[in-house]
XYZ file of C-alpha atoms in Angstrom:
454
model
C 32.522 154.262 36.540
C 31.771 154.538 32.907
C 34.517 154.585 30.353
C 34.462 156.050 26.861
C 36.602 154.467 24.161
C 37.083 156.075 20.760
C 39.324 155.924 17.729
C 41.413 159.064 17.599
C 41.983 158.740 13.825
C 41.027 161.948 12.068
C 39.008 159.963 9.586
C 36.714 158.893 12.449
C 35.765 162.429 13.470
C 32.565 162.301 11.475
C 31.326 159.374 13.581
C 30.804 161.647 16.569
C 27.741 163.346 15.124
C 25.417 160.453 15.820
C 24.294 159.567 19.388
C 25.460 156.015 18.833
C 28.771 157.203 17.435
C 28.039 156.263 13.787
C 26.546 158.569 11.198
C 24.043 156.531 9.233
C 23.938 159.234 6.514
C 27.654 158.892 5.850
C 28.310 157.683 2.284
C 31.544 155.883 1.470
C 32.442 155.716 -2.205
C 35.542 153.584 -1.833
C 35.144 149.876 -2.464
C 37.304 147.053 -1.237
C 39.427 145.377 -3.857
C 39.657 141.615 -3.954
C 43.387 141.442 -4.675
C 44.228 139.740 -1.396
C 42.730 139.032 1.970
C 45.501 141.043 3.637
C 44.728 144.199 1.658
C 41.026 143.804 2.380
C 41.664 143.613 6.103
C 43.975 146.620 6.040
C 41.308 148.693 4.276
C 38.774 148.037 6.995
C 40.478 150.795 8.987
C 38.919 153.479 6.774
C 35.445 152.714 8.100
C 34.329 154.666 11.172
C 34.311 152.776 14.479
C 31.385 153.104 16.814
C 31.634 154.448 20.359
C 31.736 151.787 23.049
C 29.835 152.865 26.164
C 30.228 150.922 29.383
C 27.459 150.878 31.937
C 28.033 152.915 35.099
C 27.992 150.793 38.208
C 27.308 152.425 41.579
C 28.659 150.840 44.764
C 26.429 148.089 46.130
C 25.389 147.795 49.743
C 26.278 144.592 51.509
C 26.259 143.231 55.046
C 29.198 141.493 56.642
C 30.937 140.783 59.880
C 29.121 141.404 63.135
C 25.917 142.690 61.508
C 25.535 139.633 59.264
C 26.133 137.215 62.102
C 23.718 139.020 64.386
C 21.074 139.119 61.664
C 21.528 135.390 61.016
C 21.146 134.491 64.657
C 18.105 136.699 65.082
C 16.483 134.988 62.106
C 16.914 131.696 63.915
C 15.596 133.234 67.135
C 12.441 134.370 65.364
C 11.747 130.914 63.991
C 13.205 131.234 60.486
C 15.548 128.291 60.762
C 17.382 128.900 57.456
C 19.376 125.897 56.393
C 17.938 123.763 59.208
C 14.425 124.536 58.005
C 15.340 123.720 54.402
C 16.786 120.382 55.483
C 13.643 119.531 57.444
C 11.454 120.493 54.508
C 13.384 118.283 52.100
C 12.765 115.270 54.349
C 9.201 116.204 55.255
C 7.455 113.885 52.819
C 9.556 110.893 53.833
C 9.115 111.517 57.556
C 5.393 112.358 57.664
C 3.836 108.906 57.834
C 6.568 107.268 59.991
C 6.408 110.186 62.411
C 2.654 109.885 62.821
C 2.905 106.129 63.343
C 5.662 106.686 65.886
C 3.406 109.095 67.779
C 0.765 106.393 68.009
C 3.217 103.902 69.456
C 4.980 106.150 71.997
C 5.633 104.344 75.234
C 4.335 106.040 78.350
C 7.353 105.212 80.500
C 9.990 106.855 78.290
C 11.175 110.279 79.415
C 11.394 113.301 77.132
C 12.675 116.748 78.088
C 11.334 118.558 75.003
C 9.143 118.005 71.963
C 9.454 119.988 68.726
C 6.566 120.008 66.261
C 6.723 121.546 62.788
C 3.765 122.510 60.602
C 4.382 121.749 56.930
C 2.186 123.197 54.178
C 0.230 120.857 51.937
C 2.118 119.444 48.988
C -0.172 121.169 46.534
C -0.078 124.560 48.256
C 2.880 126.758 47.420
C 3.432 130.492 47.536
C 4.079 132.656 44.501
C 7.806 131.954 44.596
C 7.228 128.178 44.472
C 8.718 127.534 47.915
C 6.647 125.910 50.616
C 6.838 127.356 54.122
C 8.059 125.562 57.212
C 6.823 127.057 60.435
C 7.915 126.172 63.908
C 4.710 125.566 65.908
C 5.990 125.008 69.395
C 9.022 123.960 71.400
C 7.971 122.634 74.774
C 10.742 122.552 77.345
C 10.445 120.775 80.659
C 13.128 122.339 82.889
C 11.805 121.132 86.222
C 12.663 117.728 87.645
C 9.557 115.602 87.975
C 8.817 112.029 88.822
C 8.915 109.593 85.939
C 5.169 108.971 86.092
C 4.391 112.732 85.822
C 6.700 113.058 82.820
C 4.974 110.151 81.126
C 1.548 111.694 81.712
C 2.668 115.059 80.319
C 4.173 113.410 77.275
C 1.009 111.437 76.550
C -1.031 114.640 76.774
C 1.260 116.464 74.339
C 1.293 113.586 71.878
C -2.502 113.290 72.079
C -2.794 117.007 71.364
C -0.723 116.887 68.204
C -2.352 113.654 67.021
C -5.472 115.769 66.413
C -3.629 117.850 63.817
C -4.720 117.640 60.199
C -2.933 115.154 57.969
C -1.232 118.114 56.306
C 0.794 118.702 59.444
C 3.993 116.766 60.027
C 5.633 115.690 63.258
C 9.394 115.471 63.663
C 10.953 112.216 64.801
C 10.353 112.039 68.547
C 13.072 109.579 69.505
C 15.078 110.720 72.513
C 18.435 110.925 70.709
C 17.271 113.320 67.969
C 15.413 115.479 70.493
C 18.504 115.749 72.683
C 20.686 116.804 69.743
C 18.153 119.422 68.686
C 17.952 120.793 72.236
C 21.737 121.111 72.385
C 21.834 123.087 69.118
C 19.059 125.413 70.234
C 20.705 126.082 73.593
C 23.960 126.935 71.822
C 22.177 129.345 69.475
C 20.375 131.040 72.362
C 23.698 131.533 74.136
C 25.267 133.067 70.993
C 22.318 135.445 70.632
C 22.579 136.607 74.243
C 26.340 137.086 73.859
C 25.958 139.222 70.730
C 23.184 141.264 72.346
C 25.457 141.972 75.310
C 28.316 143.068 73.010
C 26.003 145.378 71.075
C 24.724 146.942 74.307
C 28.281 147.586 75.510
C 29.233 149.252 72.217
C 26.210 151.513 72.365
C 27.039 152.495 75.945
C 30.570 153.404 74.873
C 29.158 156.303 72.817
C 26.921 158.256 75.184
C 24.705 160.804 73.471
C 24.620 164.307 74.863
C 21.403 165.912 76.004
C 18.592 165.753 73.518
C 18.281 169.527 73.246
C 21.983 169.825 72.333
C 21.621 167.335 69.489
C 18.532 169.059 68.147
C 19.785 172.640 68.385
C 23.325 172.323 67.037
C 23.760 169.670 64.333
C 20.226 170.059 62.966
C 19.660 173.803 63.208
C 17.646 174.832 60.115
C 18.932 177.391 57.643
C 17.390 180.841 57.578
C 15.714 182.215 54.450
C 18.753 184.414 53.758
C 21.116 181.435 54.064
C 19.000 179.341 51.703
C 19.023 182.151 49.128
C 22.803 182.512 49.490
C 23.361 178.792 48.849
C 20.946 178.742 45.906
C 22.739 181.663 44.285
C 26.184 180.087 44.806
C 25.001 176.839 43.195
C 23.441 178.605 40.217
C 24.892 178.150 36.733
C 25.891 181.820 36.462
C 28.421 181.467 39.293
C 30.226 178.370 38.037
C 33.348 180.243 36.943
C 33.473 182.629 39.907
C 35.699 182.282 42.970
C 33.298 182.064 45.879
C 35.664 181.754 48.866
C 39.380 181.516 49.535
C 40.622 179.868 52.745
C 44.036 181.364 53.456
C 45.223 178.932 56.162
C 44.778 175.888 53.934
C 45.253 177.757 50.634
C 42.039 176.196 49.279
C 39.978 178.154 46.780
C 36.379 177.160 46.090
C 34.794 178.138 42.801
C 31.180 177.756 41.808
C 32.156 174.723 39.748
C 33.747 172.975 42.742
C 30.806 173.785 44.997
C 28.492 172.009 42.546
C 29.452 168.731 44.243
C 27.076 169.739 47.070
C 24.150 169.756 44.674
C 21.740 166.803 44.927
C 23.028 163.445 43.597
C 26.636 164.688 43.161
C 29.841 163.119 44.496
C 31.941 165.220 46.858
C 35.397 166.314 45.674
C 38.685 166.667 47.576
C 38.604 170.472 47.800
C 35.206 170.662 49.481
C 35.992 167.782 51.867
C 39.372 169.190 52.871
C 38.019 172.690 53.441
C 35.162 171.377 55.574
C 37.609 169.387 57.736
C 39.697 172.542 58.178
C 36.573 174.361 59.358
C 35.889 171.600 61.893
C 39.375 172.153 63.351
C 38.825 175.910 63.541
C 35.500 175.288 65.284
C 37.287 173.275 67.956
C 39.868 176.059 68.425
C 37.075 178.607 68.963
C 35.234 176.467 71.521
C 37.708 173.940 72.992
C 35.408 173.085 75.919
C 32.539 172.137 73.670
C 34.405 169.828 71.294
C 37.018 167.093 71.602
C 40.633 167.847 70.769
C 40.943 166.366 67.291
C 43.163 166.351 64.250
C 41.754 166.068 60.742
C 44.071 164.769 58.029
C 43.222 165.765 54.473
C 42.219 163.371 51.727
C 45.803 163.007 50.427
C 47.374 161.768 53.672
C 46.521 158.083 53.485
C 47.363 157.864 49.765
C 50.781 159.308 50.546
C 51.272 157.005 53.543
C 50.823 153.842 51.450
C 52.494 155.074 48.249
C 55.959 153.641 48.942
C 57.625 150.898 46.906
C 56.702 148.373 49.560
C 53.376 150.030 50.377
C 53.837 151.663 53.783
C 56.091 154.754 53.781
C 56.218 156.803 56.997
C 58.970 159.121 55.755
C 56.667 160.503 53.060
C 54.354 161.996 55.720
C 56.786 162.488 58.624
C 56.910 166.281 58.162
C 53.137 166.690 58.034
C 52.741 166.724 61.810
C 55.635 168.724 63.241
C 55.013 170.766 66.383
C 55.825 173.950 64.486
C 53.324 173.213 61.744
C 50.434 172.016 63.930
C 51.005 173.929 67.140
C 50.370 170.736 69.119
C 51.536 167.162 69.238
C 49.488 164.720 67.210
C 49.261 162.200 70.045
C 47.817 164.881 72.338
C 44.545 164.608 70.400
C 41.609 162.550 71.596
C 40.732 161.478 68.053
C 42.570 161.599 64.737
C 40.412 161.428 61.591
C 41.735 159.959 58.335
C 39.595 160.140 55.147
C 39.934 157.016 53.006
C 39.127 157.116 49.292
C 38.499 153.797 47.517
C 38.327 154.759 43.832
C 34.642 155.799 43.856
C 33.776 155.464 47.544
C 34.605 157.489 50.684
C 35.177 155.905 54.107
C 36.539 157.213 57.414
C 39.206 155.790 59.718
C 39.691 157.047 63.275
C 42.692 156.721 65.585
C 40.706 156.930 68.812
C 43.207 157.572 71.587
C 40.433 158.417 74.048
C 38.999 154.889 73.879
C 42.229 153.183 72.718
C 40.884 151.733 69.514
C 41.214 151.993 65.756
C 37.850 152.474 64.080
C 36.663 152.064 60.517
C 33.365 153.618 59.386
C 31.915 152.694 56.012
C 28.424 153.856 55.077
C 28.033 150.722 52.938
C 29.076 148.377 55.742
C 32.507 147.445 54.404
C 35.618 146.548 56.388
C 39.303 147.008 55.511
C 41.769 145.481 57.963
C 44.734 146.813 55.988
C 43.769 150.429 56.714
C 43.733 149.832 60.472
C 47.048 147.953 60.333
C 48.675 150.836 58.449
C 47.359 153.401 60.938
C 48.511 151.323 63.916
C 51.986 151.209 62.427
C 51.846 154.921 61.620
C 50.920 156.096 65.124
C 53.703 153.912 66.577
C 56.280 155.460 64.243
C 54.852 158.952 64.814
C 55.203 158.799 68.605
C 58.689 157.321 68.292
C 59.792 160.017 65.834
C 58.333 163.025 67.655
C 58.939 162.073 71.292
C 61.539 159.309 71.180
C 59.200 157.074 73.191
C 57.715 153.728 72.264
C 54.011 153.015 72.416
C 52.363 149.612 72.347
C 49.026 149.615 70.514
C 48.710 145.845 70.181
C 46.129 145.876 72.972
C 43.972 148.486 71.212
C 40.726 147.265 69.696
C 40.174 147.256 65.939
C 36.527 148.110 65.464
C 34.586 148.061 62.221
C 31.677 150.187 63.382
C 28.356 148.604 62.457
C 25.804 150.572 64.498
C 26.056 153.630 62.268
C 23.814 155.395 59.709
C 23.880 153.576 56.375
C 23.937 154.971 52.871
C 20.953 154.066 50.703
C 22.137 155.362 47.322
C 25.284 155.560 45.207
C 26.361 159.176 45.735
C 26.129 160.237 49.419
C 29.201 158.383 50.749
C 31.214 161.626 50.981
C 28.493 163.346 52.975
C 28.238 160.408 55.367
C 32.006 160.440 55.830
C 32.307 164.120 56.796
C 29.251 163.920 59.078
C 30.778 160.915 60.873
C 33.757 163.158 61.623
C 31.488 166.062 62.603
C 29.441 164.060 65.126
C 32.423 162.124 66.528
C 34.270 165.382 67.173
C 31.204 166.568 69.110
C 31.445 163.343 71.169
C 27.835 162.449 70.449
C 26.196 159.459 68.815
C 25.607 159.239 65.074
C 21.954 160.267 65.390
C 21.195 160.952 61.718
C 20.235 158.913 58.667
C 19.821 159.034 54.908
C 16.871 161.439 55.158
C 19.134 164.159 56.589
C 21.555 164.183 53.634
C 19.759 166.869 51.534
C 19.783 169.171 54.581
C 23.450 168.397 55.327
C 24.405 169.275 51.741
C 22.816 172.729 52.068
C 24.273 173.233 55.543
C 27.789 172.275 54.396
C 27.542 174.688 51.464
C 26.438 177.454 53.828
C 29.318 176.772 56.250
C 31.854 176.785 53.409
C 30.510 180.057 51.999
C 30.770 181.638 55.452
C 34.066 179.830 56.228
C 32.644 178.840 59.600
C 31.419 175.461 60.820
C 28.780 175.433 63.552
């Protein structure tokens, strides 16, 4: 975030009139004496100092972990060989003529299980970026066992075919050893791709989406004209100092100023997030058959949990989840939601008892192993403290969810976080994206004004 640095000396007050922090019309009559260098330096303090403005940096999107690896392997699958292609290109000029001569002298009785031919652009032809392209033309695989004479005939036909290529085209070294190594690498990459595809399919099956009509009618129900007018009035400048709603159970009061965080391009604040999570819990209590049994910690829980001298401090939050205070045991819940605030970015952690896993959802694709370790330790201490029993969560998965809607700007992370909790508590897939955020802002404002989540 941006920072503003100023000199608090009263003599510098006049420097605030100019946009740059310095008043160019200011006239200073005092002159520096030349008695000593020390006195001259000390007198420099009478001159106004300019404001120093630092550029505001929004969070940047990045790809890591499972998504990056999958993307890399798919690039190879599609023929964009990455580093391998760059290496081939760098040796293209040196290998062109020897490769063509080798094609002319291929012996007919030597066996070959596969031939790989690469088309290299002309030396003089380059794209706008100055990088020539390397394109995989064909990989011919002979998986059937044939007689040696048939293999020789097939090889001669293939070599004759590629000998007709223009001199601009290059042929990779066709000796049996290099071909065998290349085949081994390609088979390994194909296996990795199939393995990652299978893992992705299993993860998607683990989150079955409810019927299509349920998803369309409930989470995406449009606002009525009256509701739109109510939200517009609450977000107007005239209501900034008014108390709009007061939630007695959580003792949270929302003023017009606080509700402004649901305006376009604004960052969500703690009060709005915490009240919305309270409304999600009340929604579950009204319709327990329709929603999972969940617990929603507020935005201060995780900060308190890791605020001890040595980091982790269970005793600081031990009283937050008593049976008397909640009306239920924490470990009776299917899912426990924990908002995570990282200075200027919101994420969501989930203790998923239903599927026995700890989950981390970041709309920018980040991953924080420390958060999941702290929550694993917390739930172990919580069960031990409240029931006297021990629970082993070492076998639970730690999942950094990647197949989720991604944030495409620097201000919607809070909205993504609360909608992750909303959809997970419905036990449906995260079937929304960045385009739904303006609607979700209006809908959240409407639900807060009515103190009822739908």
